[in-house]
Every structure is written in structure tokens, then in C-alpha cells.
Short mmCIF file of C-alpha atoms and ligand atoms in Angstrom, two decimals:
data_model
loop_
_atom_site.label_atom_id
_atom_site.label_comp_id
_atom_site.label_asym_id
_atom_site.label_seq_id
_atom_site.Cartn_x
_atom_site.Cartn_y
_atom_site.Cartn_z
CA MET A 1 112.11 142.53 130.70
CA LYS A 2 111.28 139.81 132.62
CA GLY A 3 109.42 136.76 130.63
CA ASP A 4 105.09 136.22 130.67
CA ILE A 5 105.10 132.69 131.09
CA GLY A 6 106.95 129.90 131.04
CA VAL A 7 106.52 126.68 129.47
CA ILE A 8 108.41 123.62 130.89
CA GLY A 9 108.99 120.95 128.28
CA LEU A 10 109.63 121.46 125.05
CA ALA A 11 107.91 118.05 123.40
CA VAL A 12 106.43 119.29 120.04
CA MET A 13 103.36 120.30 121.61
CA GLY A 14 104.75 122.56 124.07
CA GLN A 15 107.07 123.76 121.28
CA ASN A 16 104.86 125.10 119.88
CA LEU A 17 102.55 126.73 121.61
CA ILE A 18 105.61 128.95 122.62
CA LEU A 19 105.76 130.13 119.78
CA ASN A 20 102.23 130.48 118.75
CA MET A 21 102.29 132.93 121.88
CA ASN A 22 105.27 134.33 120.78
CA ASP A 23 103.43 134.90 117.72
CA HIS A 24 101.06 137.01 120.11
CA GLY A 25 103.78 138.95 121.43
CA TYR A 26 104.27 137.10 123.89
CA LYS A 27 107.85 136.25 126.11
CA VAL A 28 107.81 132.76 126.39
CA VAL A 29 110.36 131.59 128.41
CA ALA A 30 111.71 127.43 127.85
CA HIS A 31 112.95 125.39 129.57
CA ASN A 32 113.16 121.58 129.10
CA ARG A 33 114.46 118.76 131.60
CA THR A 34 117.06 117.89 129.12
CA ALA A 35 119.60 120.96 128.56
CA GLU A 36 120.41 120.20 124.64
CA LYS A 37 116.44 120.08 124.07
CA VAL A 38 116.24 124.00 124.51
CA ASP A 39 119.62 124.91 122.72
CA GLU A 40 117.95 123.35 119.92
CA PHE A 41 114.90 124.57 119.88
CA LEU A 42 116.46 128.09 120.47
CA GLN A 43 118.44 127.75 117.78
CA GLY A 44 115.58 126.16 115.68
CA PRO A 45 112.32 126.95 115.13
CA ALA A 46 113.07 129.85 118.33
CA LYS A 47 115.74 131.78 116.05
CA GLY A 48 114.96 135.16 115.44
CA THR A 49 111.59 134.80 117.87
CA ASN A 50 111.40 137.03 121.57
CA ILE A 51 111.68 133.96 122.87
CA VAL A 52 114.60 132.56 125.95
CA GLY A 53 115.28 130.22 127.55
CA ALA A 54 116.19 128.64 130.79
CA TYR A 55 118.49 126.15 131.41
CA SER A 56 117.07 125.46 135.24
CA LEU A 57 114.24 125.90 137.36
CA GLN A 58 115.74 128.07 139.69
CA GLU A 59 116.49 129.78 136.18
CA LEU A 60 113.03 129.95 134.58
CA VAL A 61 111.67 131.28 137.18
CA ASP A 62 114.54 134.13 138.01
CA LYS A 63 113.10 135.04 134.63
CA LEU A 64 109.55 135.53 135.06
CA GLU A 65 107.36 138.78 136.02
CA SER A 66 105.38 138.37 139.32
CA PRO A 67 103.11 136.85 139.43
CA ARG A 68 104.57 133.44 137.77
CA LYS A 69 102.51 131.48 135.21
CA ILE A 70 104.57 128.18 134.88
CA MET A 71 102.77 125.80 132.19
CA LEU A 72 104.05 122.44 131.76
CA MET A 73 104.10 120.74 128.96
CA VAL A 74 104.78 117.18 129.61
CA ARG A 75 103.57 114.30 129.91
CA ALA A 76 100.39 113.02 132.05
CA GLY A 77 100.95 111.76 135.92
CA ASP A 78 104.38 111.74 137.60
CA VAL A 79 106.13 113.71 135.71
CA VAL A 80 103.70 116.81 136.06
CA ASP A 81 103.78 115.43 140.67
CA SER A 82 107.62 115.85 140.04
CA PHE A 83 108.25 119.26 138.13
CA ILE A 84 105.46 120.96 141.08
CA ASP A 85 107.68 119.07 143.78
CA LYS A 86 110.94 120.63 142.64
CA LEU A 87 108.97 123.97 141.54
CA VAL A 88 107.33 124.83 144.29
CA PRO A 89 110.31 125.68 146.62
CA LEU A 90 111.43 128.35 143.95
CA LEU A 91 108.23 130.05 143.70
CA ASP A 92 106.02 133.00 145.99
CA LYS A 93 102.69 133.22 147.18
CA GLY A 94 100.41 133.88 144.35
CA ASP A 95 102.56 132.78 141.46
CA ILE A 96 100.72 129.91 139.45
CA ILE A 97 101.46 126.53 138.19
CA ILE A 98 99.19 125.16 134.84
CA ASP A 99 99.32 121.09 134.33
CA GLY A 100 98.60 121.96 130.29
CA GLY A 101 98.50 118.03 129.39
CA ASN A 102 96.01 115.48 128.35
CA THR A 103 95.62 114.25 132.84
CA ASN A 104 93.06 112.50 135.20
CA PHE A 105 90.86 115.01 136.47
CA PRO A 106 91.33 113.62 139.84
CA ASP A 107 94.82 114.57 139.70
CA THR A 108 93.57 118.17 139.25
CA ASN A 109 91.50 118.27 141.63
CA ARG A 110 94.20 116.42 143.97
CA ARG A 111 96.77 119.68 142.86
CA VAL A 112 95.08 122.47 142.88
CA ALA A 113 93.80 122.09 147.25
CA ALA A 114 97.17 120.65 147.64
CA LEU A 115 98.98 123.44 146.04
CA LYS A 116 96.28 125.73 147.51
CA GLU A 117 97.11 125.24 150.98
CA LYS A 118 100.45 126.64 149.80
CA GLY A 119 99.83 130.01 148.51
CA ILE A 120 100.04 128.58 145.00
CA HIS A 121 97.72 128.56 141.86
CA PHE A 122 96.74 125.40 139.53
CA ILE A 123 95.18 125.55 136.25
CA GLY A 124 94.57 122.78 134.57
CA SER A 125 94.28 122.86 131.13
CA GLY A 126 92.87 120.62 128.14
CA VAL A 127 94.43 121.89 124.89
CA SER A 128 93.50 119.99 121.74
CA GLY A 129 94.19 120.84 118.33
CA GLY A 130 97.14 118.32 118.02
CA GLU A 131 100.19 120.02 117.05
CA GLU A 132 98.80 121.96 114.10
CA GLY A 133 96.30 123.24 117.25
CA ALA A 134 99.38 124.54 119.07
CA ARG A 135 100.54 126.15 116.65
CA PHE A 136 98.32 128.79 115.16
CA GLY A 137 95.20 128.43 117.05
CA PRO A 138 94.20 125.19 119.68
CA SER A 139 91.19 125.13 121.69
CA ILE A 140 91.45 125.96 125.10
CA MET A 141 89.79 123.84 128.44
CA PRO A 142 90.88 126.11 131.87
CA GLY A 143 89.61 124.66 134.82
CA GLY A 144 91.21 125.02 138.39
CA SER A 145 91.81 128.31 140.95
CA PRO A 146 89.58 131.06 139.42
CA GLU A 147 92.11 133.21 140.83
CA ALA A 148 94.18 132.71 138.75
CA TRP A 149 92.46 132.60 135.72
CA PRO A 150 92.48 136.91 135.37
CA PHE A 151 96.39 135.99 134.74
CA VAL A 152 96.35 134.33 132.29
CA LYS A 153 93.26 135.27 130.32
CA PRO A 154 94.88 136.63 127.94
CA ILE A 155 97.28 134.97 126.48
CA PHE A 156 95.39 132.13 126.03
CA GLN A 157 92.51 133.70 124.58
CA ALA A 158 95.05 135.22 122.64
CA ILE A 159 96.74 131.81 121.00
CA SER A 160 92.94 129.63 120.97
CA ALA A 161 91.58 129.07 117.95
CA LYS A 162 88.51 131.59 116.96
CA THR A 163 85.24 131.06 115.94
CA GLU A 164 84.17 132.10 113.16
CA ASN A 165 81.92 135.50 114.47
CA ASP A 166 86.75 136.14 115.89
CA GLU A 167 85.73 134.24 119.91
CA PRO A 168 88.43 132.75 121.35
CA CYS A 169 88.00 128.70 121.85
CA CYS A 170 89.32 129.20 125.29
CA ASP A 171 86.96 129.86 127.96
CA TRP A 172 87.01 129.28 132.14
CA VAL A 173 85.14 126.55 132.62
CA GLY A 174 85.87 125.96 136.90
CA ASN A 175 87.04 124.36 139.31
CA ASP A 176 89.20 121.65 140.68
CA GLY A 177 89.61 119.17 137.59
CA ALA A 178 86.54 121.25 135.47
CA GLY A 179 88.10 121.88 132.57
CA HIS A 180 90.43 118.66 132.65
CA PHE A 181 87.45 117.35 132.88
CA VAL A 182 85.92 118.72 130.14
CA LYS A 183 88.56 117.63 127.99
CA MET A 184 88.54 114.18 128.45
CA VAL A 185 84.54 114.51 127.87
CA HIS A 186 86.06 115.91 124.35
CA ASN A 187 88.24 113.19 123.93
CA GLY A 188 85.56 110.72 124.13
CA ILE A 189 82.68 112.35 122.04
CA GLU A 190 86.13 112.33 119.64
CA TYR A 191 86.20 108.65 119.72
CA GLY A 192 82.37 107.96 119.45
CA ASP A 193 82.68 110.59 116.34
CA MET A 194 85.92 108.44 114.67
CA GLN A 195 84.23 105.39 115.98
CA LEU A 196 80.95 106.67 113.31
CA ILE A 197 82.93 107.19 110.92
CA THR A 198 84.30 103.96 110.41
CA GLU A 199 81.11 102.23 111.15
CA ALA A 200 80.23 104.63 107.98
CA TYR A 201 83.60 103.33 105.91
CA GLN A 202 82.44 99.56 106.51
CA PHE A 203 79.34 99.58 105.51
CA MET A 204 80.82 101.63 102.09
CA LYS A 205 83.54 99.42 101.64
CA ASP A 206 82.37 95.99 102.61
CA GLY A 207 78.59 96.25 102.64
CA LEU A 208 78.43 98.36 98.40
CA GLY A 209 81.14 97.44 97.50
CA MET A 210 82.47 100.92 96.96
CA THR A 211 86.23 102.02 95.61
CA HIS A 212 87.78 104.93 97.49
CA ASP A 213 87.28 106.62 95.50
CA GLU A 214 83.59 106.96 95.06
CA MET A 215 83.89 107.30 99.25
CA GLN A 216 86.37 109.92 99.41
CA SER A 217 84.01 111.66 97.04
CA VAL A 218 81.31 111.14 99.54
CA PHE A 219 83.11 111.74 102.55
CA ILE A 220 83.79 115.61 100.56
CA GLU A 221 79.87 115.59 100.01
CA TRP A 222 78.84 115.19 104.19
CA ASN A 223 82.08 117.84 105.17
CA LYS A 224 79.00 120.32 102.86
CA THR A 225 76.08 119.45 105.40
CA GLU A 226 75.20 119.42 108.87
CA LEU A 227 78.39 116.23 109.50
CA ASN A 228 81.40 119.51 108.69
CA SER A 229 83.39 118.51 110.54
CA TYR A 230 87.49 117.82 110.73
CA LEU A 231 86.88 114.12 110.87
CA VAL A 232 84.91 113.56 108.11
CA GLU A 233 87.23 115.64 105.89
CA ILE A 234 90.83 114.04 107.40
CA THR A 235 88.40 111.03 106.48
CA SER A 236 88.55 112.73 103.14
CA ASP A 237 91.88 112.76 102.60
CA ILE A 238 93.15 109.47 104.50
CA LEU A 239 90.25 107.84 101.69
CA GLY A 240 92.40 109.50 98.53
CA TYR A 241 95.81 108.51 99.79
CA LYS A 242 97.69 106.27 98.20
CA ASP A 243 100.76 104.42 99.45
CA THR A 244 104.13 104.72 96.94
CA ASP A 245 102.89 101.86 95.34
CA GLY A 246 100.08 103.85 93.84
CA GLU A 247 97.70 101.94 96.47
CA THR A 248 95.78 103.24 98.82
CA LEU A 249 97.63 103.62 102.27
CA VAL A 250 94.11 103.17 105.17
CA GLU A 251 93.36 99.25 103.68
CA LYS A 252 97.95 98.59 104.12
CA ILE A 253 97.21 99.85 107.84
CA LEU A 254 96.74 97.14 110.37
CA ASP A 255 92.87 96.91 111.86
CA THR A 256 93.99 97.36 115.59
CA ALA A 257 93.20 100.89 117.17
CA GLY A 258 95.86 102.03 120.30
CA GLN A 259 94.24 104.16 122.58
CA LYS A 260 95.84 105.72 125.79
CA GLY A 261 92.81 106.21 127.76
CA THR A 262 91.02 109.11 128.22
CA GLY A 263 88.49 107.13 126.70
CA LYS A 264 87.69 104.29 129.01
CA TRP A 265 88.04 107.05 131.46
CA THR A 266 85.20 109.03 130.40
CA GLY A 267 83.44 105.76 130.28
CA ILE A 268 84.47 104.40 133.73
CA ASN A 269 82.96 107.41 134.53
CA ALA A 270 79.67 107.55 133.21
CA LEU A 271 79.33 103.94 135.16
CA ASP A 272 80.50 105.59 138.47
CA MET A 273 78.27 108.93 138.50
CA GLY A 274 75.32 106.43 136.62
CA ILE A 275 74.80 107.96 132.75
CA PRO A 276 74.10 106.00 130.13
CA LEU A 277 77.25 107.11 127.60
CA THR A 278 76.65 104.10 125.58
CA LEU A 279 77.54 105.44 121.90
CA ILE A 280 81.45 106.85 123.73
CA THR A 281 82.06 103.15 125.84
CA GLU A 282 80.57 101.25 122.90
CA SER A 283 83.25 102.87 120.60
CA VAL A 284 85.81 102.31 123.34
CA PHE A 285 84.76 98.58 123.78
CA ALA A 286 85.04 98.84 119.61
CA ARG A 287 88.66 99.83 120.34
CA CYS A 288 89.46 97.13 122.09
CA LEU A 289 87.87 93.74 120.21
CA SER A 290 90.01 95.32 116.82
CA SER A 291 93.32 94.60 118.93
CA LEU A 292 92.27 90.73 119.13
CA LYS A 293 93.50 90.69 115.53
CA ASP A 294 94.41 86.91 116.33
CA GLN A 295 91.31 86.19 117.37
CA ARG A 296 88.78 87.43 115.10
CA VAL A 297 90.62 86.21 112.01
CA GLU A 298 90.38 83.16 113.58
CA ALA A 299 86.66 83.35 114.73
CA GLU A 300 85.96 84.43 111.38
CA GLU A 301 87.30 81.16 109.82
CA LEU A 302 85.92 79.16 112.46
CA PHE A 303 82.22 81.08 112.10
CA GLY A 304 82.63 80.95 108.15
CA LYS A 305 81.83 84.07 108.08
CA LYS A 306 80.11 85.28 104.62
CA GLU A 307 79.85 88.09 103.01
CA SER A 308 78.23 91.64 103.95
CA ILE A 309 76.74 92.56 100.66
CA VAL A 310 73.97 94.71 100.78
CA GLU A 311 71.67 95.16 97.87
CA GLY A 312 70.24 98.22 96.85
CA ASP A 313 69.66 101.23 95.41
CA LYS A 314 73.53 102.46 96.03
CA GLN A 315 72.36 106.79 96.52
CA VAL A 316 69.66 105.75 98.89
CA TRP A 317 71.50 103.93 101.18
CA ILE A 318 74.23 106.22 101.33
CA GLU A 319 71.98 109.26 101.94
CA ALA A 320 70.61 106.92 104.63
CA LEU A 321 73.61 106.56 106.22
CA ARG A 322 74.82 110.34 106.01
CA GLN A 323 71.46 110.75 108.08
CA ALA A 324 72.23 107.09 110.42
CA LEU A 325 75.44 109.25 110.81
CA LEU A 326 74.06 112.40 111.41
CA ALA A 327 71.63 110.63 114.20
CA SER A 328 73.90 109.16 116.26
CA LYS A 329 76.06 112.07 116.50
CA ILE A 330 73.88 114.08 118.36
CA ILE A 331 72.91 111.27 120.66
CA SER A 332 76.70 110.74 120.98
CA TYR A 333 76.82 114.70 121.93
CA ALA A 334 73.72 114.55 123.95
CA GLN A 335 75.24 111.59 125.75
CA GLY A 336 78.46 113.79 126.01
CA PHE A 337 76.79 116.63 128.15
CA MET A 338 74.81 114.16 130.20
CA LEU A 339 77.79 113.52 131.77
CA MET A 340 79.09 116.45 131.90
CA ARG A 341 76.03 118.04 134.35
CA GLU A 342 75.72 115.21 136.16
CA ALA A 343 79.52 115.91 137.56
CA SER A 344 78.95 119.93 137.20
CA ASN A 345 76.18 118.89 140.00
CA GLU A 346 77.95 115.89 141.65
CA ASN A 347 81.13 118.38 142.37
CA GLY A 348 79.70 121.89 142.22
CA TRP A 349 81.02 123.11 138.67
CA ASP A 350 78.21 125.21 137.41
CA LEU A 351 79.89 124.42 133.67
CA ASN A 352 78.12 126.72 130.64
CA TYR A 353 77.52 124.64 128.89
CA GLY A 354 76.91 127.04 125.90
CA ASN A 355 80.80 127.67 126.32
CA VAL A 356 82.53 124.70 126.43
CA ALA A 357 80.12 124.03 122.60
CA LEU A 358 82.04 126.85 122.02
CA MET A 359 85.14 126.31 123.15
CA TRP A 360 85.21 123.22 120.68
CA ARG A 361 84.17 125.07 117.81
CA GLY A 362 86.91 125.96 116.61
CA GLY A 363 91.16 124.94 117.36
CA CYS A 364 90.03 120.87 118.75
CA ILE A 365 90.16 117.66 117.06
CA ILE A 366 85.85 117.38 117.35
CA ARG A 367 85.50 121.06 115.50
CA SER A 368 82.82 120.83 113.73
CA ALA A 369 79.22 123.17 112.11
CA PHE A 370 77.47 120.80 114.42
CA LEU A 371 78.96 122.85 118.06
CA SER A 372 77.32 126.13 116.29
CA ASN A 373 74.11 124.39 116.70
CA ILE A 374 75.06 122.84 120.49
CA ARG A 375 75.63 126.43 121.93
CA ASP A 376 72.42 127.97 119.96
CA ALA A 377 70.79 124.57 121.53
CA TYR A 378 72.18 125.88 125.38
CA ASP A 379 71.86 129.53 125.28
CA ILE A 380 68.13 128.88 124.04
CA ASP A 381 67.95 126.33 127.70
CA PRO A 382 71.41 126.64 129.49
CA GLU A 383 69.52 123.82 131.65
CA LEU A 384 68.86 121.17 128.91
CA SER A 385 68.88 117.74 130.20
CA PHE A 386 68.92 115.51 127.34
CA LEU A 387 70.46 118.16 124.21
CA GLY A 388 68.11 115.97 121.27
CA SER A 389 64.85 117.32 123.11
CA ASP A 390 65.88 120.66 121.51
CA SER A 391 63.45 121.79 118.89
CA TYR A 392 66.63 121.82 115.85
CA PHE A 393 67.56 118.15 116.79
CA LYS A 394 64.46 117.01 117.24
CA GLY A 395 63.90 118.20 113.82
CA ILE A 396 66.70 116.14 112.37
CA LEU A 397 66.20 112.96 115.12
CA GLU A 398 62.75 112.61 113.76
CA ASN A 399 63.56 113.61 110.02
CA SER A 400 66.03 110.52 110.29
CA MET A 401 64.40 107.99 111.52
CA SER A 402 63.32 105.68 108.94
CA ALA A 403 66.89 105.69 107.69
CA TRP A 404 69.00 105.07 111.04
CA ARG A 405 66.45 101.83 111.58
CA LYS A 406 67.31 100.92 107.69
CA VAL A 407 70.66 101.23 108.19
CA ALA A 408 70.55 99.14 111.59
CA ALA A 409 68.23 96.71 110.38
CA LYS A 410 70.72 96.15 107.70
CA SER A 411 73.65 96.08 109.39
CA MET A 412 71.97 93.55 111.99
CA GLU A 413 71.18 91.92 108.69
CA VAL A 414 74.49 91.32 106.63
CA GLY A 415 76.80 91.33 109.74
CA ILE A 416 78.46 94.57 108.93
CA PRO A 417 79.11 95.46 112.99
CA MET A 418 77.90 98.78 113.66
CA PRO A 419 78.58 99.50 117.27
CA SER A 420 78.13 103.08 117.67
CA MET A 421 75.30 104.07 115.18
CA THR A 422 72.81 100.85 116.42
CA SER A 423 73.28 101.60 119.86
CA ALA A 424 72.86 104.83 119.82
CA LEU A 425 69.36 104.21 118.65
CA THR A 426 68.68 101.63 120.93
CA PHE A 427 69.44 104.31 123.45
CA LEU A 428 66.83 106.88 121.75
CA ASP A 429 64.47 103.98 121.83
CA GLY A 430 64.81 103.23 125.35
CA TYR A 431 65.22 107.02 126.45
CA THR A 432 61.31 107.94 124.61
CA THR A 433 59.54 105.04 126.34
CA ALA A 434 57.96 105.57 129.55
CA ARG A 435 57.97 102.47 130.74
CA LEU A 436 60.87 100.05 130.37
CA PRO A 437 60.19 96.85 131.28
CA ALA A 438 62.56 97.30 134.57
CA ASN A 439 59.51 96.89 136.52
CA LEU A 440 59.97 93.09 136.15
CA LEU A 441 64.04 93.71 136.79
CA GLN A 442 62.43 94.66 139.95
CA ALA A 443 60.55 92.09 140.98
CA GLN A 444 63.47 89.95 139.61
CA ARG A 445 65.55 91.10 142.16
CA ASP A 446 62.93 90.97 145.54
CA TYR A 447 62.11 87.50 144.10
CA PHE A 448 66.08 86.54 144.93
CA GLY A 449 67.15 89.43 147.19
CA ALA A 450 64.60 90.82 148.90
CA HIS A 451 65.82 94.61 147.41
CA THR A 452 62.20 95.77 147.21
CA TYR A 453 60.72 97.27 144.74
CA GLU A 454 58.60 100.71 144.53
CA ARG A 455 54.56 100.70 143.07
CA VAL A 456 52.69 103.19 140.57
CA ASP A 457 49.51 103.14 142.61
CA LYS A 458 51.82 104.44 145.72
CA PRO A 459 54.44 107.76 145.91
CA LYS A 460 57.52 107.21 145.32
CA GLY A 461 59.47 106.70 148.47
CA GLU A 462 57.54 104.49 149.46
CA PHE A 463 59.76 100.53 149.42
CA PHE A 464 57.17 96.73 149.50
CA HIS A 465 58.51 93.69 149.37
CA THR A 466 56.52 90.38 148.06
CA ASN A 467 56.81 87.18 149.99
CA TRP A 468 56.94 85.69 145.78
CA THR A 469 57.36 82.09 146.98
CA GLY A 470 55.30 82.31 150.18
CA LYS A 471 58.75 80.07 151.13
CA GLY A 472 60.78 82.89 152.12
CA GLY A 473 60.09 85.03 155.46
CA ASP A 474 58.67 88.77 154.98
CA VAL A 475 61.92 90.30 155.45
CA SER A 476 63.49 92.75 153.46
CA SER A 477 67.13 93.92 152.43
CA THR A 478 67.90 97.51 153.39
CA THR A 479 67.73 99.51 150.12
CA TYR A 480 70.29 101.89 149.00
CA ASN A 481 71.42 102.22 145.26
CA SER A 482 75.07 103.01 144.56
C1 6PG B 501 93.98 116.46 121.57
C2 6PG B 501 93.60 114.67 121.08
C3 6PG B 501 94.23 114.20 121.98
C4 6PG B 501 94.89 112.39 122.37
C5 6PG B 501 94.43 112.17 120.98
C6 6PG B 501 95.22 110.45 120.73
O1 6PG B 501 92.46 117.10 121.74
O2 6PG B 501 94.11 117.10 120.45
O3 6PG B 501 92.10 114.51 122.06
O4 6PG B 501 94.66 115.31 123.24
O5 6PG B 501 96.11 112.28 122.83
O6 6PG B 501 93.64 112.00 120.05
O7 6PG B 501 93.93 109.77 121.58
P1 6PG B 501 94.30 108.92 122.34
O8 6PG B 501 95.67 107.96 121.11
O9 6PG B 501 93.19 107.90 123.08
O10 6PG B 501 93.51 108.07 120.34
#
């Protein structure tokens, strides 16, 4: 009997996905560039299963049922192209290559188009959930050649995480790089969620002077509220984790955040598409700022930074902080969905936002109860332009407003940096302001560069120039918007 699917790349994610597929009754052919890895896997975790090995790409191809489905679980970038180049001459028309790495979506767009010319189908799929997700149920976000989906769907939906209603956290996202785009936004939101949690932690630790046990209890309680999520849950575990000497481990970890680039890509795409994705972008910058450790140490000394003590009833502050975190989270997701909406329109992907929320409901790093409410919001209005306008989320934003402002104002007053929570509030203030000061900005542009402006008392699309000083000419520059 030939194999149902081949997987290339036996690092931990690849191995775990294979074992997961095997558990669901699929016969998997495993290949790795170094042959010893194949042996180690077959004699180790894959021992006693139906998994078979392949020591060359030819052997892999020969061992697969047609149309062949070959999933690459290798490092994103050139390695993917190099495997594609080697595989294509060995494949038949109608065969399917799947890239399950964290690929930047323009690469997937390019690969789908290039392989289409050769009659090979290509799927670029986000896979989220880390090692455990891969082993027992990840969130899977596939996009690319739609013709390939019916062949891959049963396997992916079998191995994916399931919601509480047993729905698979995997569905077809859209053409071209849509799957990898959605995974990128998932990661951007992941950056935002993590940053918001760290801001709450710093407010509690530095501002309220709370112990780790106290903070752990707060996160345990928060996890029973609308904030229920994997990231809040692991935060409570982390805060309670003691090093071998009995001290809290988290305080021994150097405060410089790493990043592999998906958050940055999300920010870059937001700038390219003109979407005010402020919270995620602030979260990326917060990681950048954290990495300037030496400069920060010097600057603290130079500026003689004082302790940032927050006075008042601790319990009242903790509840205010919870509301501020929840409201900011709504803004983050609202912005992320705005970005996906713009990308869907620009690329003709026809994204189904309720389905995206469903795919993120389980298995992935941002999995949370909250995503069920997002799905409900898009069920009610599939074209919702701002998540915060949905009645459920609007109610939370309105009810949290006062607490959110207090937390933001206090953080500014005492000097606790909360770039994501405060920028989220500023975004909402801007978004809910019918008239912003951009009229003055337009006047400035026209003053110094004759960039023209539109008038409130004339139809849109009619452009005017004023000779503000009486000295310049009446010639305006051509109007275009980037
Ligand atoms: C996931 C994660 C994963 C990502 C890590 C690290 O969905 O399972 O998003 O894909 O690689 O979270 O990302 P950073 O190194 O950029 O923090």
C-alpha cells in the first residue's frame, strides 16, 4: 500500500505532524535531507507505527499514492525553493506540494504561480500551536491552488485541533498566499497579546508592588473571565515557576525579546496597505526597544528614573487593568481583521473572517474563548468593517472605557511604559472622532508644497490650492495618494 502523504523535514514540528497523521490512520512517508535523521525517527518516536522512511526524494515520490501530496516542514526561505526545484522533475501533473513553514506570503504567491505553469499544485499553509499543537492538534491555515484542497482537506481536518463543538480548526483560507497571510496576522496578533500581558505584569509588579504569587493568582482568575486564553494560562504558570534555588525563574531571564520576523512583516504590510495597525506595530517596536538593553541601563541612570508606584486600592486597580487589557485586545483583533479585510479586497481572496476566527479558536498560540465571540460577530455581519462596532464588543469597550483611561493615565503619570494599551485607546479615540485635525495637516501640505486639499463644502474628489502667502504661484502639484 502506498503512502497517503509525504513529509520532508524531521525537526520537531515535522516529526510531531507525522505522528499526528499516523494517529489518524494516514500512512506517512518521512524524508529528511540527512539520512540518519530518518533512521533515528523510525527507530525512535515512529517505532511501531505505520510510518515509513524514504532516503531520497525519488524514493519518497515512488512511495506515494497519486496525486502525490508532499508537505515541506523545513525552514522558510531558500530551503523551500531548493526542495521545490528538486521535486518538480520527479512529480506528475496534478501532484501537490505543501509548505507548512512560517513563509512570507509573497513567496507563496510566487510559488503558486510558478508551479501552476508546470501543472503542479501548491499550498502554503500556516501551522500554529508549537510542538504540542503539531502532535495533538494544531490550527492549520491552508491557501494556494484551490484544486489541491479536496485532496488535502481530509488529512488536515483530521489532524487539526477541534473546537468545543468538534469543528476542525482548519479550513480553506483562499487563493495564492492567503493562508500564509492569515498565519502572519495570527503571529502579529500573538505579538500584541503577549505585549499586552507583559504590560499588565509590569503595572502589577512595579506599580502595585505585587509578588509573583499574587500575580499568578490574578492571571488564574483572569483566565476564568473573557480573557480566557492559552497565553493568559501559560503566563500564570510562568509566574509560579521557581528556579532550582526556589526563586521565581522569570526574574532571572534577560529582558530582551527575540523575534523571527512575522510581527515585523505584519507591520510592514499594514504600512503598505495604509491600515492603522497600531497595537501590533507598537508590540514589535516594544521588542526592538527591549533589545537596546545596554542603552536602557545607561539611560535609566542618566535620567535618574524614579520608582513607578501606583497608590490606591490594589483590587480596584487589578480590575481596571483587566478591563484595560480586554478592551485593548479587542482593538488589536479589530485592527488585525481590518488588515485582513484590506488584503482580501486587494488580492481578491474573498476571506471568510468567521472561518478565520474558527481556525484560531483552538490549537494555535492565540487560542481563546474570545475567538468564539469574534466568529459570532462575523456570522451576524460577514462584512463588519470594525470588530468594535459589533454589539458584544462595543458593550465591552464602552463598559471598560473609564477603567482603561485610568490605567493609561496612571501609567503615563508614574512612568510605566504601556505602549500597546495606551495606543489602543488612542486608536479608538481617533477612530470614533468624526473630525480629526487632518484638515490642518492638509493645509500645511498645501502651504509648503501646493499638494492641494478637498473642501467640506465641495464634492469629494475636487481639489483646491490656495496661495497662502501671496508669494507662491497658483500652480499646484499633481495629487496622488500612496
Ligand atoms: C505559532 C507561533 C510560531 C512562531 C513563534 C515564535 O503559531 O506556533 O507563532 O509560528 O514561530 O511564536 O515567533 P517569534 O520568534 O517571532 O516570537
